[in-house]
């Protein structure tokens, strides 16, 4: 009987070995194949022949990733990880797929697992640094880049990321070192001028910042970030027409809701209400669940005395995000302008204050929110509604 059991075990192991051998042959055949569809078919056959062979799932995941089929790739990488959970390169591969899909938190977690299993492999640190840059975790990203650079040479891409990380964390001497490296590698690089502008901008040197943004744009007229930050600098300097022009260049390059909204704010300050309204309409078309855009459009309607439309937008902003104080301030102004309704003025002011509205001075200044409360802001009741 013992011999019989032994024979069965030997036969089972032989069958498994044969299946693995067949699966490996299919994998090798797939590696030589140039047609992705044929690769997938061969690797699928390998997973059927030897479902416990992690490399078959991993290789098929690689093909899916190359094809842009990230969902299928992630499923296969996860299967490979379940079969060989101590292999750091399984986590690394899945982390790269997460990066492709913009899932940076999950990518960073996988790179961290890979590092825990193999601390000496520099590329794990490189890609975790890149994921952390996307997550604006600049201190962590810089630390990982330094670990990578202990074993690998610096590139311009890494220097740019380190420049951003150091400027974002106010480490300007370190940022200067990276900028010096960049200009040594490529003396006329627009990115180096841009980041020097960002550093000066952070330090409040707006004139000099604008000069460097302009130098970046002189070298690359399609460099969208330079338009973005030069527009912001111009706005802070009170050069509103120049700011609007830069935002116009920016939305032509990157037509995103946030930039239409920012140009709308500039048009508000210029009292070009129709242009502001058009920008807020576009903002809402692009981002229909963004409460700030409805609040801003409502404010323009208020300026145009379109009270029903203004109220609808303020109420939509509140419905989308009840924690914002500004729509309540604007509703209070609407009730006063349209109906001289003191009860609803104070009710909405109270709601704004409870949501941490603290810019009380703006409610008394005519060029800010004060114009909405003329005739009531000088009363004791109004002051009590704010300060109590």
C-alpha angles and dihedrals in degrees: 000000000000091000090051093053090047090052092052091051091050091049092049092050090047091052092049091047091050091050091050090048091051091046091050090051089053090049092051090048090051091052090058093047119099099192108087093208091055090046090055092048092051094046091047088055088051092053089051093048094046111014091174093058104106095193091063092057091042094051092048088050089054090054092048090050091051088052092051093246094134097165092058091042092053091049091053094044089051090051090050090050091051089055097045107022094166095058108102094197091064090061091042092055093048090047090056090051090051088052090053089054095047093248094135099163091055090044092053090049091054093047088050090054090049091051091050089056097042115017095176100063107101099200091065089063092044094057095040087054090052091049091050091050088057089050091049090241091142100166092052092045093052091050091052093047090054090053090050092047091054086073106020135049122258121257130198090250091057092045090053092051092047090049090054092045094050095044091048090053094042094246093141100165089056090046089053089055091054092046090051089053091049094050091046089054095043113007095195099040110146090212091063092053091046095052092046086054090051091052092050090045090055089051092053096251094132099164092053091042091055089050092056093044087053091050089053091051092047087060096041117017091189095056098125099188090060091055090047097054096035088054089052091048092049090051092051089049091052093247093132100164090054090047092052091049091053092048088051089055089046097053089048088058099035112015097198127154095240093059095048087050092051092049088050089057090053091050088051091057088048088050090235092143099173092054091047090050092051091052093049090049089054091046091055092047090054096040109021095174098052107112096197091064092055091048091051094047090048089055091055090049087051090054089051091049091242091141100170092052091045093051092048091053095047090050091048090052090051092047090052094046119007092185096071113103100196099071088056091052090051092047089052089052091048093053090051097045096045105033110004084236103171095180093058092041091059094038091057094041088054091052091050092050091048087055091056100264104164107158092104094153090065089064090063099043115091094211091055125033096319094091089070094058103045109146096022105050091073093061128101090232091058092051090047091052088058106036102036 
